[in-house]
PDB file of N, CA and C in Angstrom:
ATOM      1  N   MET Z   1      21.392 -23.477  11.006  1.00 75.00           N
ATOM      2  CA  MET Z   1      20.064 -22.899  11.131  1.00 75.00           C
ATOM      3  C   MET Z   1      20.142 -21.377  11.250  1.00 75.00           C
ATOM      4  N   GLU Z   2      21.122 -20.904  11.973  1.00 78.00           N
ATOM      5  CA  GLU Z   2      21.301 -19.470  12.156  1.00 78.00           C
ATOM      6  C   GLU Z   2      21.550 -18.779  10.818  1.00 78.00           C
ATOM      7  N   THR Z   3      22.331 -19.414   9.976  1.00 82.00           N
ATOM      8  CA  THR Z   3      22.628 -18.856   8.659  1.00 82.00           C
ATOM      9  C   THR Z   3      21.369 -18.808   7.809  1.00 82.00           C
ATOM     10  N   LEU Z   4      20.552 -19.848   7.890  1.00 84.00           N
ATOM     11  CA  LEU Z   4      19.308 -19.898   7.129  1.00 84.00           C
ATOM     12  C   LEU Z   4      18.362 -18.769   7.553  1.00 84.00           C
ATOM     13  N   LEU Z   5      18.268 -18.524   8.849  1.00 81.00           N
ATOM     14  CA  LEU Z   5      17.426 -17.435   9.341  1.00 81.00           C
ATOM     15  C   LEU Z   5      17.944 -16.079   8.868  1.00 81.00           C
ATOM     16  N   SER Z   6      19.242 -15.901   8.933  1.00 80.00           N
ATOM     17  CA  SER Z   6      19.831 -14.642   8.457  1.00 80.00           C
ATOM     18  C   SER Z   6      19.595 -14.448   6.966  1.00 80.00           C
ATOM     19  N   MET Z   7      19.767 -15.509   6.211  1.00 90.00           N
ATOM     20  CA  MET Z   7      19.562 -15.440   4.763  1.00 90.00           C
ATOM     21  C   MET Z   7      18.105 -15.120   4.428  1.00 90.00           C
ATOM     22  N   SER Z   8      17.162 -15.675   5.186  1.00 90.00           N
ATOM     23  CA  SER Z   8      15.753 -15.408   4.894  1.00 90.00           C
ATOM     24  C   SER Z   8      15.444 -13.930   5.071  1.00 90.00           C
ATOM     25  N   GLY Z   9      16.024 -13.303   6.079  1.00 87.00           N
ATOM     26  CA  GLY Z   9      15.831 -11.871   6.272  1.00 87.00           C
ATOM     27  C   GLY Z   9      16.394 -11.059   5.117  1.00 87.00           C
ATOM     28  N   MET Z  10      17.551 -11.459   4.626  1.00 90.00           N
ATOM     29  CA  MET Z  10      18.161 -10.747   3.504  1.00 90.00           C
ATOM     30  C   MET Z  10      17.354 -10.939   2.221  1.00 90.00           C
ATOM     31  N   VAL Z  11      16.869 -12.151   1.998  1.00 94.00           N
ATOM     32  CA  VAL Z  11      16.041 -12.418   0.818  1.00 94.00           C
ATOM     33  C   VAL Z  11      14.736 -11.624   0.907  1.00 94.00           C
ATOM     34  N   GLY Z  12      14.152 -11.566   2.103  1.00 92.00           N
ATOM     35  CA  GLY Z  12      12.928 -10.794   2.298  1.00 92.00           C
ATOM     36  C   GLY Z  12      13.127  -9.321   2.011  1.00 92.00           C
ATOM     37  N   ALA Z  13      14.228  -8.775   2.510  1.00 91.00           N
ATOM     38  CA  ALA Z  13      14.527  -7.364   2.250  1.00 91.00           C
ATOM     39  C   ALA Z  13      14.733  -7.133   0.755  1.00 91.00           C
ATOM     40  N   ALA Z  14      15.387  -8.073   0.081  1.00 94.00           N
ATOM     41  CA  ALA Z  14      15.598  -7.954  -1.366  1.00 94.00           C
ATOM     42  C   ALA Z  14      14.262  -7.992  -2.108  1.00 94.00           C
ATOM     43  N   CYS Z  15      13.329  -8.813  -1.645  1.00 94.00           N
ATOM     44  CA  CYS Z  15      11.995  -8.858  -2.271  1.00 94.00           C
ATOM     45  C   CYS Z  15      11.308  -7.499  -2.172  1.00 94.00           C
ATOM     46  N   CYS Z  16      11.304  -6.929  -0.973  1.00 91.00           N
ATOM     47  CA  CYS Z  16      10.629  -5.636  -0.761  1.00 91.00           C
ATOM     48  C   CYS Z  16      11.296  -4.521  -1.553  1.00 91.00           C
ATOM     49  N   VAL Z  17      12.602  -4.425  -1.461  1.00 92.00           N
ATOM     50  CA  VAL Z  17      13.334  -3.372  -2.169  1.00 92.00           C
ATOM     51  C   VAL Z  17      13.273  -3.604  -3.679  1.00 92.00           C
ATOM     52  N   GLY Z  18      13.352  -4.871  -4.088  1.00 94.00           N
ATOM     53  CA  GLY Z  18      13.269  -5.195  -5.511  1.00 94.00           C
ATOM     54  C   GLY Z  18      11.937  -4.803  -6.122  1.00 94.00           C
ATOM     55  N   MET Z  19      10.852  -5.040  -5.406  1.00 92.00           N
ATOM     56  CA  MET Z  19       9.535  -4.647  -5.907  1.00 92.00           C
ATOM     57  C   MET Z  19       9.414  -3.135  -5.969  1.00 92.00           C
ATOM     58  N   TYR Z  20       9.943  -2.452  -4.975  1.00 90.00           N
ATOM     59  CA  TYR Z  20       9.921  -0.982  -4.987  1.00 90.00           C
ATOM     60  C   TYR Z  20      10.674  -0.464  -6.211  1.00 90.00           C
ATOM     61  N   ALA Z  21      11.833  -1.038  -6.464  1.00 94.00           N
ATOM     62  CA  ALA Z  21      12.628  -0.632  -7.625  1.00 94.00           C
ATOM     63  C   ALA Z  21      11.894  -0.960  -8.925  1.00 94.00           C
ATOM     64  N   ALA Z  22      11.292  -2.122  -9.005  1.00 93.00           N
ATOM     65  CA  ALA Z  22      10.581  -2.530 -10.226  1.00 93.00           C
ATOM     66  C   ALA Z  22       9.415  -1.587 -10.523  1.00 93.00           C
ATOM     67  N   VAL Z  23       8.698  -1.170  -9.493  1.00 92.00           N
ATOM     68  CA  VAL Z  23       7.601  -0.213  -9.686  1.00 92.00           C
ATOM     69  C   VAL Z  23       8.161   1.148 -10.071  1.00 92.00           C
ATOM     70  N   SER Z  24       9.217   1.571  -9.414  1.00 93.00           N
ATOM     71  CA  SER Z  24       9.819   2.879  -9.700  1.00 93.00           C
ATOM     72  C   SER Z  24      10.326   2.972 -11.133  1.00 93.00           C
ATOM     73  N   TRP Z  25      10.837   1.874 -11.655  1.00 94.00           N
ATOM     74  CA  TRP Z  25      11.384   1.855 -13.011  1.00 94.00           C
ATOM     75  C   TRP Z  25      10.356   1.432 -14.058  1.00 94.00           C
ATOM     76  N   GLY Z  26       9.109   1.228 -13.640  1.00 93.00           N
ATOM     77  CA  GLY Z  26       8.051   0.887 -14.579  1.00 93.00           C
ATOM     78  C   GLY Z  26       8.065  -0.542 -15.074  1.00 93.00           C
ATOM     79  N   LYS Z  27       8.749  -1.426 -14.387  1.00 93.00           N
ATOM     80  CA  LYS Z  27       8.819  -2.836 -14.797  1.00 93.00           C
ATOM     81  C   LYS Z  27       7.635  -3.643 -14.282  1.00 93.00           C
ATOM     82  N   VAL Z  28       7.051  -3.198 -13.181  1.00 89.00           N
ATOM     83  CA  VAL Z  28       5.902  -3.874 -12.560  1.00 89.00           C
ATOM     84  C   VAL Z  28       4.894  -2.792 -12.194  1.00 89.00           C
ATOM     85  N   SER Z  29       3.633  -3.092 -12.370  1.00 89.00           N
ATOM     86  CA  SER Z  29       2.582  -2.154 -11.987  1.00 89.00           C
ATOM     87  C   SER Z  29       2.204  -2.381 -10.527  1.00 89.00           C
ATOM     88  N   ALA Z  30       2.076  -1.310  -9.783  1.00 87.00           N
ATOM     89  CA  ALA Z  30       1.748  -1.409  -8.359  1.00 87.00           C
ATOM     90  C   ALA Z  30       0.304  -1.827  -8.123  1.00 87.00           C
ATOM     91  N   ASP Z  31      -0.497  -1.961  -9.171  1.00 86.00           N
ATOM     92  CA  ASP Z  31      -1.870  -2.416  -8.975  1.00 86.00           C
ATOM     93  C   ASP Z  31      -2.059  -3.872  -9.373  1.00 86.00           C
ATOM     94  N   LYS Z  32      -0.978  -4.582  -9.593  1.00 87.00           N
ATOM     95  CA  LYS Z  32      -1.034  -6.006  -9.923  1.00 87.00           C
ATOM     96  C   LYS Z  32      -0.843  -6.843  -8.662  1.00 87.00           C
ATOM     97  N   PRO Z  33      -1.530  -7.962  -8.563  1.00 88.00           N
ATOM     98  CA  PRO Z  33      -1.388  -8.813  -7.369  1.00 88.00           C
ATOM     99  C   PRO Z  33       0.047  -9.260  -7.093  1.00 88.00           C
ATOM    100  N   VAL Z  34       0.862  -9.461  -8.129  1.00 89.00           N
ATOM    101  CA  VAL Z  34       2.232  -9.935  -7.921  1.00 89.00           C
ATOM    102  C   VAL Z  34       3.030  -8.952  -7.065  1.00 89.00           C
ATOM    103  N   PHE Z  35       2.786  -7.666  -7.228  1.00 91.00           N
ATOM    104  CA  PHE Z  35       3.471  -6.661  -6.426  1.00 91.00           C
ATOM    105  C   PHE Z  35       3.209  -6.900  -4.939  1.00 91.00           C
ATOM    106  N   PHE Z  36       1.954  -7.122  -4.601  1.00 91.00           N
ATOM    107  CA  PHE Z  36       1.574  -7.306  -3.208  1.00 91.00           C
ATOM    108  C   PHE Z  36       2.028  -8.661  -2.670  1.00 91.00           C
ATOM    109  N   VAL Z  37       1.977  -9.691  -3.498  1.00 91.00           N
ATOM    110  CA  VAL Z  37       2.409 -11.024  -3.061  1.00 91.00           C
ATOM    111  C   VAL Z  37       3.894 -11.021  -2.725  1.00 91.00           C
ATOM    112  N   VAL Z  38       4.704 -10.459  -3.599  1.00 93.00           N
ATOM    113  CA  VAL Z  38       6.154 -10.426  -3.363  1.00 93.00           C
ATOM    114  C   VAL Z  38       6.484  -9.558  -2.149  1.00 93.00           C
ATOM    115  N   ASN Z  39       5.798  -8.422  -2.007  1.00 92.00           N
ATOM    116  CA  ASN Z  39       6.025  -7.576  -0.832  1.00 92.00           C
ATOM    117  C   ASN Z  39       5.628  -8.290   0.452  1.00 92.00           C
ATOM    118  N   GLY Z  40       4.490  -8.963   0.453  1.00 92.00           N
ATOM    119  CA  GLY Z  40       4.044  -9.705   1.641  1.00 92.00           C
ATOM    120  C   GLY Z  40       4.993 -10.842   1.981  1.00 92.00           C
ATOM    121  N   LEU Z  41       5.441 -11.555   0.962  1.00 93.00           N
ATOM    122  CA  LEU Z  41       6.412 -12.635   1.187  1.00 93.00           C
ATOM    123  C   LEU Z  41       7.706 -12.068   1.746  1.00 93.00           C
ATOM    124  N   GLY Z  42       8.143 -10.935   1.205  1.00 93.00           N
ATOM    125  CA  GLY Z  42       9.352 -10.283   1.712  1.00 93.00           C
ATOM    126  C   GLY Z  42       9.212  -9.910   3.173  1.00 93.00           C
ATOM    127  N   ALA Z  43       8.054  -9.361   3.546  1.00 92.00           N
ATOM    128  CA  ALA Z  43       7.822  -8.975   4.940  1.00 92.00           C
ATOM    129  C   ALA Z  43       7.868 -10.197   5.853  1.00 92.00           C
ATOM    130  N   LEU Z  44       7.259 -11.291   5.415  1.00 92.00           N
ATOM    131  CA  LEU Z  44       7.280 -12.509   6.237  1.00 92.00           C
ATOM    132  C   LEU Z  44       8.695 -13.062   6.387  1.00 92.00           C
ATOM    133  N   LEU Z  45       9.480 -13.003   5.313  1.00 92.00           N
ATOM    134  CA  LEU Z  45      10.859 -13.484   5.401  1.00 92.00           C
ATOM    135  C   LEU Z  45      11.707 -12.604   6.318  1.00 92.00           C
ATOM    136  N   VAL Z  46      11.472 -11.295   6.292  1.00 90.00           N
ATOM    137  CA  VAL Z  46      12.195 -10.409   7.215  1.00 90.00           C
ATOM    138  C   VAL Z  46      11.813 -10.748   8.655  1.00 90.00           C
ATOM    139  N   LEU Z  47      10.536 -11.060   8.891  1.00 88.00           N
ATOM    140  CA  LEU Z  47      10.108 -11.469  10.233  1.00 88.00           C
ATOM    141  C   LEU Z  47      10.814 -12.742  10.685  1.00 88.00           C
ATOM    142  N   VAL Z  48      10.962 -13.686   9.771  1.00 88.00           N
ATOM    143  CA  VAL Z  48      11.687 -14.922  10.105  1.00 88.00           C
ATOM    144  C   VAL Z  48      13.133 -14.590  10.458  1.00 88.00           C
ATOM    145  N   GLY Z  49      13.750 -13.723   9.665  1.00 86.00           N
ATOM    146  CA  GLY Z  49      15.129 -13.318   9.949  1.00 86.00           C
ATOM    147  C   GLY Z  49      15.258 -12.586  11.272  1.00 86.00           C
ATOM    148  N   ALA Z  50      14.256 -11.770  11.611  1.00 83.00           N
ATOM    149  CA  ALA Z  50      14.299 -11.012  12.872  1.00 83.00           C
ATOM    150  C   ALA Z  50      14.092 -11.915  14.079  1.00 83.00           C
ATOM    151  N   SER Z  51      13.546 -13.100  13.852  1.00 80.00           N
ATOM    152  CA  SER Z  51      13.314 -14.012  14.978  1.00 80.00           C
ATOM    153  C   SER Z  51      14.615 -14.585  15.543  1.00 80.00           C
ATOM    154  N   GLN Z  52      15.684 -14.498  14.769  1.00 78.00           N
ATOM    155  CA  GLN Z  52      16.977 -14.988  15.236  1.00 78.00           C
ATOM    156  C   GLN Z  52      17.510 -14.029  16.292  1.00 78.00           C
ATOM    157  N   GLN Z  53      17.757 -14.530  17.459  1.00 75.00           N
ATOM    158  CA  GLN Z  53      18.295 -13.758  18.583  1.00 75.00           C
ATOM    159  C   GLN Z  53      17.503 -12.465  18.797  1.00 75.00           C
ATOM    160  N   PHE Z  54      16.189 -12.608  18.902  1.00 73.00           N
ATOM    161  CA  PHE Z  54      15.302 -11.460  19.075  1.00 73.00           C
ATOM    162  C   PHE Z  54      15.597 -10.741  20.383  1.00 73.00           C
ATOM    163  N   ASP Z  55      15.647  -9.426  20.351  1.00 74.00           N
ATOM    164  CA  ASP Z  55      15.709  -8.603  21.558  1.00 74.00           C
ATOM    165  C   ASP Z  55      14.784  -7.399  21.366  1.00 74.00           C
ATOM    166  N   ILE Z  56      14.634  -6.592  22.378  1.00 78.00           N
ATOM    167  CA  ILE Z  56      13.682  -5.486  22.339  1.00 78.00           C
ATOM    168  C   ILE Z  56      13.987  -4.490  21.223  1.00 78.00           C
ATOM    169  N   GLY Z  57      15.218  -4.420  20.798  1.00 71.00           N
ATOM    170  CA  GLY Z  57      15.590  -3.537  19.695  1.00 71.00           C
ATOM    171  C   GLY Z  57      14.985  -3.958  18.367  1.00 71.00           C
ATOM    172  N   ASP Z  58      14.559  -5.222  18.275  1.00 73.00           N
ATOM    173  CA  ASP Z  58      13.938  -5.722  17.051  1.00 73.00           C
ATOM    174  C   ASP Z  58      12.433  -5.466  17.009  1.00 73.00           C
ATOM    175  N   ALA Z  59      11.880  -4.901  18.072  1.00 82.00           N
ATOM    176  CA  ALA Z  59      10.429  -4.693  18.131  1.00 82.00           C
ATOM    177  C   ALA Z  59       9.947  -3.769  17.015  1.00 82.00           C
ATOM    178  N   GLY Z  60      10.713  -2.760  16.687  1.00 84.00           N
ATOM    179  CA  GLY Z  60      10.336  -1.855  15.599  1.00 84.00           C
ATOM    180  C   GLY Z  60      10.288  -2.573  14.263  1.00 84.00           C
ATOM    181  N   THR Z  61      11.283  -3.416  14.012  1.00 81.00           N
ATOM    182  CA  THR Z  61      11.317  -4.193  12.776  1.00 81.00           C
ATOM    183  C   THR Z  61      10.117  -5.120  12.696  1.00 81.00           C
ATOM    184  N   VAL Z  62       9.839  -5.798  13.795  1.00 83.00           N
ATOM    185  CA  VAL Z  62       8.717  -6.734  13.814  1.00 83.00           C
ATOM    186  C   VAL Z  62       7.403  -5.993  13.574  1.00 83.00           C
ATOM    187  N   GLY Z  63       7.213  -4.868  14.258  1.00 87.00           N
ATOM    188  CA  GLY Z  63       5.993  -4.087  14.062  1.00 87.00           C
ATOM    189  C   GLY Z  63       5.845  -3.606  12.630  1.00 87.00           C
ATOM    190  N   GLN Z  64       6.912  -3.090  12.080  1.00 86.00           N
ATOM    191  CA  GLN Z  64       6.886  -2.591  10.707  1.00 86.00           C
ATOM    192  C   GLN Z  64       6.565  -3.712   9.733  1.00 86.00           C
ATOM    193  N   GLU Z  65       7.195  -4.838   9.880  1.00 86.00           N
ATOM    194  CA  GLU Z  65       6.990  -5.937   8.933  1.00 86.00           C
ATOM    195  C   GLU Z  65       5.609  -6.566   9.075  1.00 86.00           C
ATOM    196  N   LEU Z  66       5.069  -6.597  10.291  1.00 89.00           N
ATOM    197  CA  LEU Z  66       3.695  -7.091  10.463  1.00 89.00           C
ATOM    198  C   LEU Z  66       2.716  -6.169   9.732  1.00 89.00           C
ATOM    199  N   ILE Z  67       2.901  -4.869   9.902  1.00 91.00           N
ATOM    200  CA  ILE Z  67       2.034  -3.912   9.206  1.00 91.00           C
ATOM    201  C   ILE Z  67       2.218  -4.038   7.697  1.00 91.00           C
ATOM    202  N   TRP Z  68       3.452  -4.175   7.257  1.00 86.00           N
ATOM    203  CA  TRP Z  68       3.764  -4.316   5.833  1.00 86.00           C
ATOM    204  C   TRP Z  68       3.060  -5.549   5.266  1.00 86.00           C
ATOM    205  N   ALA Z  69       3.099  -6.657   5.999  1.00 88.00           N
ATOM    206  CA  ALA Z  69       2.465  -7.899   5.538  1.00 88.00           C
ATOM    207  C   ALA Z  69       0.945  -7.739   5.459  1.00 88.00           C
ATOM    208  N   VAL Z  70       0.329  -7.105   6.450  1.00 91.00           N
ATOM    209  CA  VAL Z  70      -1.119  -6.904   6.453  1.00 91.00           C
ATOM    210  C   VAL Z  70      -1.541  -6.003   5.289  1.00 91.00           C
ATOM    211  N   ILE Z  71      -0.812  -4.903   5.091  1.00 91.00           N
ATOM    212  CA  ILE Z  71      -1.121  -4.006   3.972  1.00 91.00           C
ATOM    213  C   ILE Z  71      -0.959  -4.741   2.643  1.00 91.00           C
ATOM    214  N   SER Z  72       0.083  -5.539   2.517  1.00 89.00           N
ATOM    215  CA  SER Z  72       0.315  -6.292   1.279  1.00 89.00           C
ATOM    216  C   SER Z  72      -0.807  -7.287   1.027  1.00 89.00           C
ATOM    217  N   PHE Z  73      -1.248  -7.973   2.072  1.00 89.00           N
ATOM    218  CA  PHE Z  73      -2.331  -8.939   1.921  1.00 89.00           C
ATOM    219  C   PHE Z  73      -3.613  -8.226   1.473  1.00 89.00           C
ATOM    220  N   ALA Z  74      -3.959  -7.141   2.158  1.00 90.00           N
ATOM    221  CA  ALA Z  74      -5.178  -6.396   1.817  1.00 90.00           C
ATOM    222  C   ALA Z  74      -5.087  -5.812   0.404  1.00 90.00           C
ATOM    223  N   GLY Z  75      -3.955  -5.256   0.051  1.00 89.00           N
ATOM    224  CA  GLY Z  75      -3.776  -4.705  -1.292  1.00 89.00           C
ATOM    225  C   GLY Z  75      -3.826  -5.776  -2.361  1.00 89.00           C
ATOM    226  N   GLY Z  76      -3.255  -6.932  -2.070  1.00 87.00           N
ATOM    227  CA  GLY Z  76      -3.294  -8.044  -3.023  1.00 87.00           C
ATOM    228  C   GLY Z  76      -4.713  -8.532  -3.267  1.00 87.00           C
ATOM    229  N   VAL Z  77      -5.502  -8.610  -2.201  1.00 87.00           N
ATOM    230  CA  VAL Z  77      -6.900  -9.028  -2.354  1.00 87.00           C
ATOM    231  C   VAL Z  77      -7.662  -8.001  -3.192  1.00 87.00           C
ATOM    232  N   ARG Z  78      -7.459  -6.715  -2.904  1.00 87.00           N
ATOM    233  CA  ARG Z  78      -8.138  -5.667  -3.687  1.00 87.00           C
ATOM    234  C   ARG Z  78      -7.727  -5.723  -5.156  1.00 87.00           C
ATOM    235  N   ALA Z  79      -6.442  -5.896  -5.427  1.00 87.00           N
ATOM    236  CA  ALA Z  79      -5.963  -5.965  -6.811  1.00 87.00           C
ATOM    237  C   ALA Z  79      -6.535  -7.187  -7.513  1.00 87.00           C
ATOM    238  N   TRP Z  80      -6.593  -8.307  -6.814  1.00 85.00           N
ATOM    239  CA  TRP Z  80      -7.130  -9.546  -7.390  1.00 85.00           C
ATOM    240  C   TRP Z  80      -8.616  -9.378  -7.706  1.00 85.00           C
ATOM    241  N   MET Z  81      -9.339  -8.722  -6.804  1.00 86.00           N
ATOM    242  CA  MET Z  81     -10.773  -8.487  -7.021  1.00 86.00           C
ATOM    243  C   MET Z  81     -10.992  -7.549  -8.219  1.00 86.00           C
ATOM    244  N   ARG Z  82     -10.146  -6.523  -8.372  1.00 86.00           N
ATOM    245  CA  ARG Z  82     -10.266  -5.607  -9.512  1.00 86.00           C
ATOM    246  C   ARG Z  82     -10.017  -6.323 -10.830  1.00 86.00           C
ATOM    247  N   GLN Z  83      -9.225  -7.377 -10.798  1.00 85.00           N
ATOM    248  CA  GLN Z  83      -8.917  -8.120 -12.018  1.00 85.00           C
ATOM    249  C   GLN Z  83      -9.868  -9.291 -12.230  1.00 85.00           C
ATOM    250  N   GLY Z  84     -11.033  -9.229 -11.634  1.00 85.00           N
ATOM    251  CA  GLY Z  84     -12.037 -10.268 -11.853  1.00 85.00           C
ATOM    252  C   GLY Z  84     -11.908 -11.453 -10.925  1.00 85.00           C
ATOM    253  N   GLY Z  85     -11.290 -11.268  -9.795  1.00 79.00           N
ATOM    254  CA  GLY Z  85     -11.090 -12.364  -8.853  1.00 79.00           C
ATOM    255  C   GLY Z  85     -12.390 -12.953  -8.335  1.00 79.00           C
ATOM    256  N   ALA Z  86     -13.401 -12.106  -8.111  1.00 79.00           N
ATOM    257  CA  ALA Z  86     -14.678 -12.607  -7.598  1.00 79.00           C
ATOM    258  C   ALA Z  86     -15.325 -13.539  -8.616  1.00 79.00           C
ATOM    259  N   ALA Z  87     -15.274 -13.170  -9.895  1.00 83.00           N
ATOM    260  CA  ALA Z  87     -15.851 -14.020 -10.941  1.00 83.00           C
ATOM    261  C   ALA Z  87     -15.073 -15.326 -11.060  1.00 83.00           C
ATOM    262  N   LYS Z  88     -13.753 -15.246 -10.950  1.00 80.00           N
ATOM    263  CA  LYS Z  88     -12.930 -16.461 -11.011  1.00 80.00           C
ATOM    264  C   LYS Z  88     -13.244 -17.383  -9.848  1.00 80.00           C
ATOM    265  N   LEU Z  89     -13.413 -16.808  -8.651  1.00 80.00           N
ATOM    266  CA  LEU Z  89     -13.734 -17.597  -7.474  1.00 80.00           C
ATOM    267  C   LEU Z  89     -15.107 -18.250  -7.614  1.00 80.00           C
ATOM    268  N   ALA Z  90     -16.085 -17.505  -8.127  1.00 83.00           N
ATOM    269  CA  ALA Z  90     -17.430 -18.057  -8.328  1.00 83.00           C
ATOM    270  C   ALA Z  90     -17.397 -19.200  -9.338  1.00 83.00           C
ATOM    271  N   ALA Z  91     -16.638 -19.038 -10.421  1.00 83.00           N
ATOM    272  CA  ALA Z  91     -16.521 -20.098 -11.429  1.00 83.00           C
ATOM    273  C   ALA Z  91     -15.846 -21.329 -10.835  1.00 83.00           C
ATOM    274  N   TRP Z  92     -14.831 -21.124 -10.024  1.00 83.00           N
ATOM    275  CA  TRP Z  92     -14.136 -22.250  -9.383  1.00 83.00           C
ATOM    276  C   TRP Z  92     -15.084 -22.990  -8.451  1.00 83.00           C
ATOM    277  N   ARG Z  93     -15.853 -22.237  -7.655  1.00 82.00           N
ATOM    278  CA  ARG Z  93     -16.814 -22.864  -6.744  1.00 82.00           C
ATOM    279  C   ARG Z  93     -17.837 -23.688  -7.506  1.00 82.00           C
ATOM    280  N   GLU Z  94     -18.309 -23.146  -8.628  1.00 83.00           N
ATOM    281  CA  GLU Z  94     -19.303 -23.856  -9.429  1.00 83.00           C
ATOM    282  C   GLU Z  94     -18.715 -25.161  -9.966  1.00 83.00           C
ATOM    283  N   ARG Z  95     -17.501 -25.086 -10.491  1.00 83.00           N
ATOM    284  CA  ARG Z  95     -16.852 -26.305 -11.000  1.00 83.00           C
ATOM    285  C   ARG Z  95     -16.624 -27.307  -9.883  1.00 83.00           C
ATOM    286  N   ALA Z  96     -16.183 -26.814  -8.727  1.00 80.00           N
ATOM    287  CA  ALA Z  96     -15.897 -27.702  -7.599  1.00 80.00           C
ATOM    288  C   ALA Z  96     -17.177 -28.360  -7.091  1.00 80.00           C
ATOM    289  N   SER Z  97     -18.245 -27.585  -6.968  1.00 80.00           N
ATOM    290  CA  SER Z  97     -19.494 -28.173  -6.468  1.00 80.00           C
ATOM    291  C   SER Z  97     -20.064 -29.145  -7.489  1.00 80.00           C
ATOM    292  N   GLY Z  98     -19.925 -28.842  -8.794  1.00 75.00           N
ATOM    293  CA  GLY Z  98     -20.377 -29.771  -9.830  1.00 75.00           C
ATOM    294  C   GLY Z  98     -19.600 -31.070  -9.781  1.00 75.00           C
ATOM    295  N   SER Z  99     -18.303 -30.981  -9.566  1.00 73.00           N
ATOM    296  CA  SER Z  99     -17.468 -32.187  -9.470  1.00 73.00           C
ATOM    297  C   SER Z  99     -17.839 -32.990  -8.235  1.00 73.00           C
ATOM    298  N   LEU Z 100     -18.096 -32.299  -7.143  1.00 63.00           N
ATOM    299  CA  LEU Z 100     -18.473 -32.977  -5.908  1.00 63.00           C
ATOM    300  C   LEU Z 100     -19.805 -33.682  -6.073  1.00 63.00           C
ATOM    301  N   MET Z 101     -20.767 -33.010  -6.699  1.00 65.00           N
ATOM    302  CA  MET Z 101     -22.079 -33.616  -6.913  1.00 65.00           C
ATOM    303  C   MET Z 101     -21.973 -34.839  -7.817  1.00 65.00           C
ATOM    304  N   ALA Z 102     -21.160 -34.740  -8.853  1.00 67.00           N
ATOM    305  CA  ALA Z 102     -20.967 -35.869  -9.767  1.00 67.00           C
ATOM    306  C   ALA Z 102     -20.326 -37.038  -9.033  1.00 67.00           C
ATOM    307  N   MET Z 103     -19.376 -36.736  -8.161  1.00 68.00           N
ATOM    308  CA  MET Z 103     -18.701 -37.789  -7.415  1.00 68.00           C
ATOM    309  C   MET Z 103     -19.664 -38.454  -6.446  1.00 68.00           C
ATOM    310  N   LEU Z 104     -20.512 -37.674  -5.804  1.00 70.00           N
ATOM    311  CA  LEU Z 104     -21.474 -38.215  -4.858  1.00 70.00           C
ATOM    312  C   LEU Z 104     -22.575 -39.031  -5.543  1.00 70.00           C
ATOM    313  N   ALA Z 105     -22.877 -38.693  -6.789  1.00 69.00           N
ATOM    314  CA  ALA Z 105     -23.929 -39.391  -7.540  1.00 69.00           C
ATOM    315  C   ALA Z 105     -23.475 -40.779  -7.974  1.00 69.00           C
ATOM    316  N   ARG Z 106     -22.208 -41.033  -7.962  1.00 66.00           N
ATOM    317  CA  ARG Z 106     -21.704 -42.353  -8.413  1.00 66.00           C
ATOM    318  C   ARG Z 106     -22.024 -43.429  -7.457  1.00 66.00           C
TER     319      ARG Z 106
END
């Protein structure tokens, strides 16, 4: 279990650094939802890794990664909305409510 926790932290750090590198080299656009999703996932994995044998020295890491995850979530939502996310959500709701009504009518 200890190895799994350590590995999750390393994978999380690779996600964050990898996305930074991908944006820097023009492979990924920083305004795409995938950028924010991978960064947020990386932050959460680093938090899991930091939970192993936590001490007060890890407080900075935990604080940084919590902020990183919140910023990634907010940025991902904004990017998704810019790409028509609200319209997609409205269409999904309409389909779902239509399916529910059809099911209830049976």
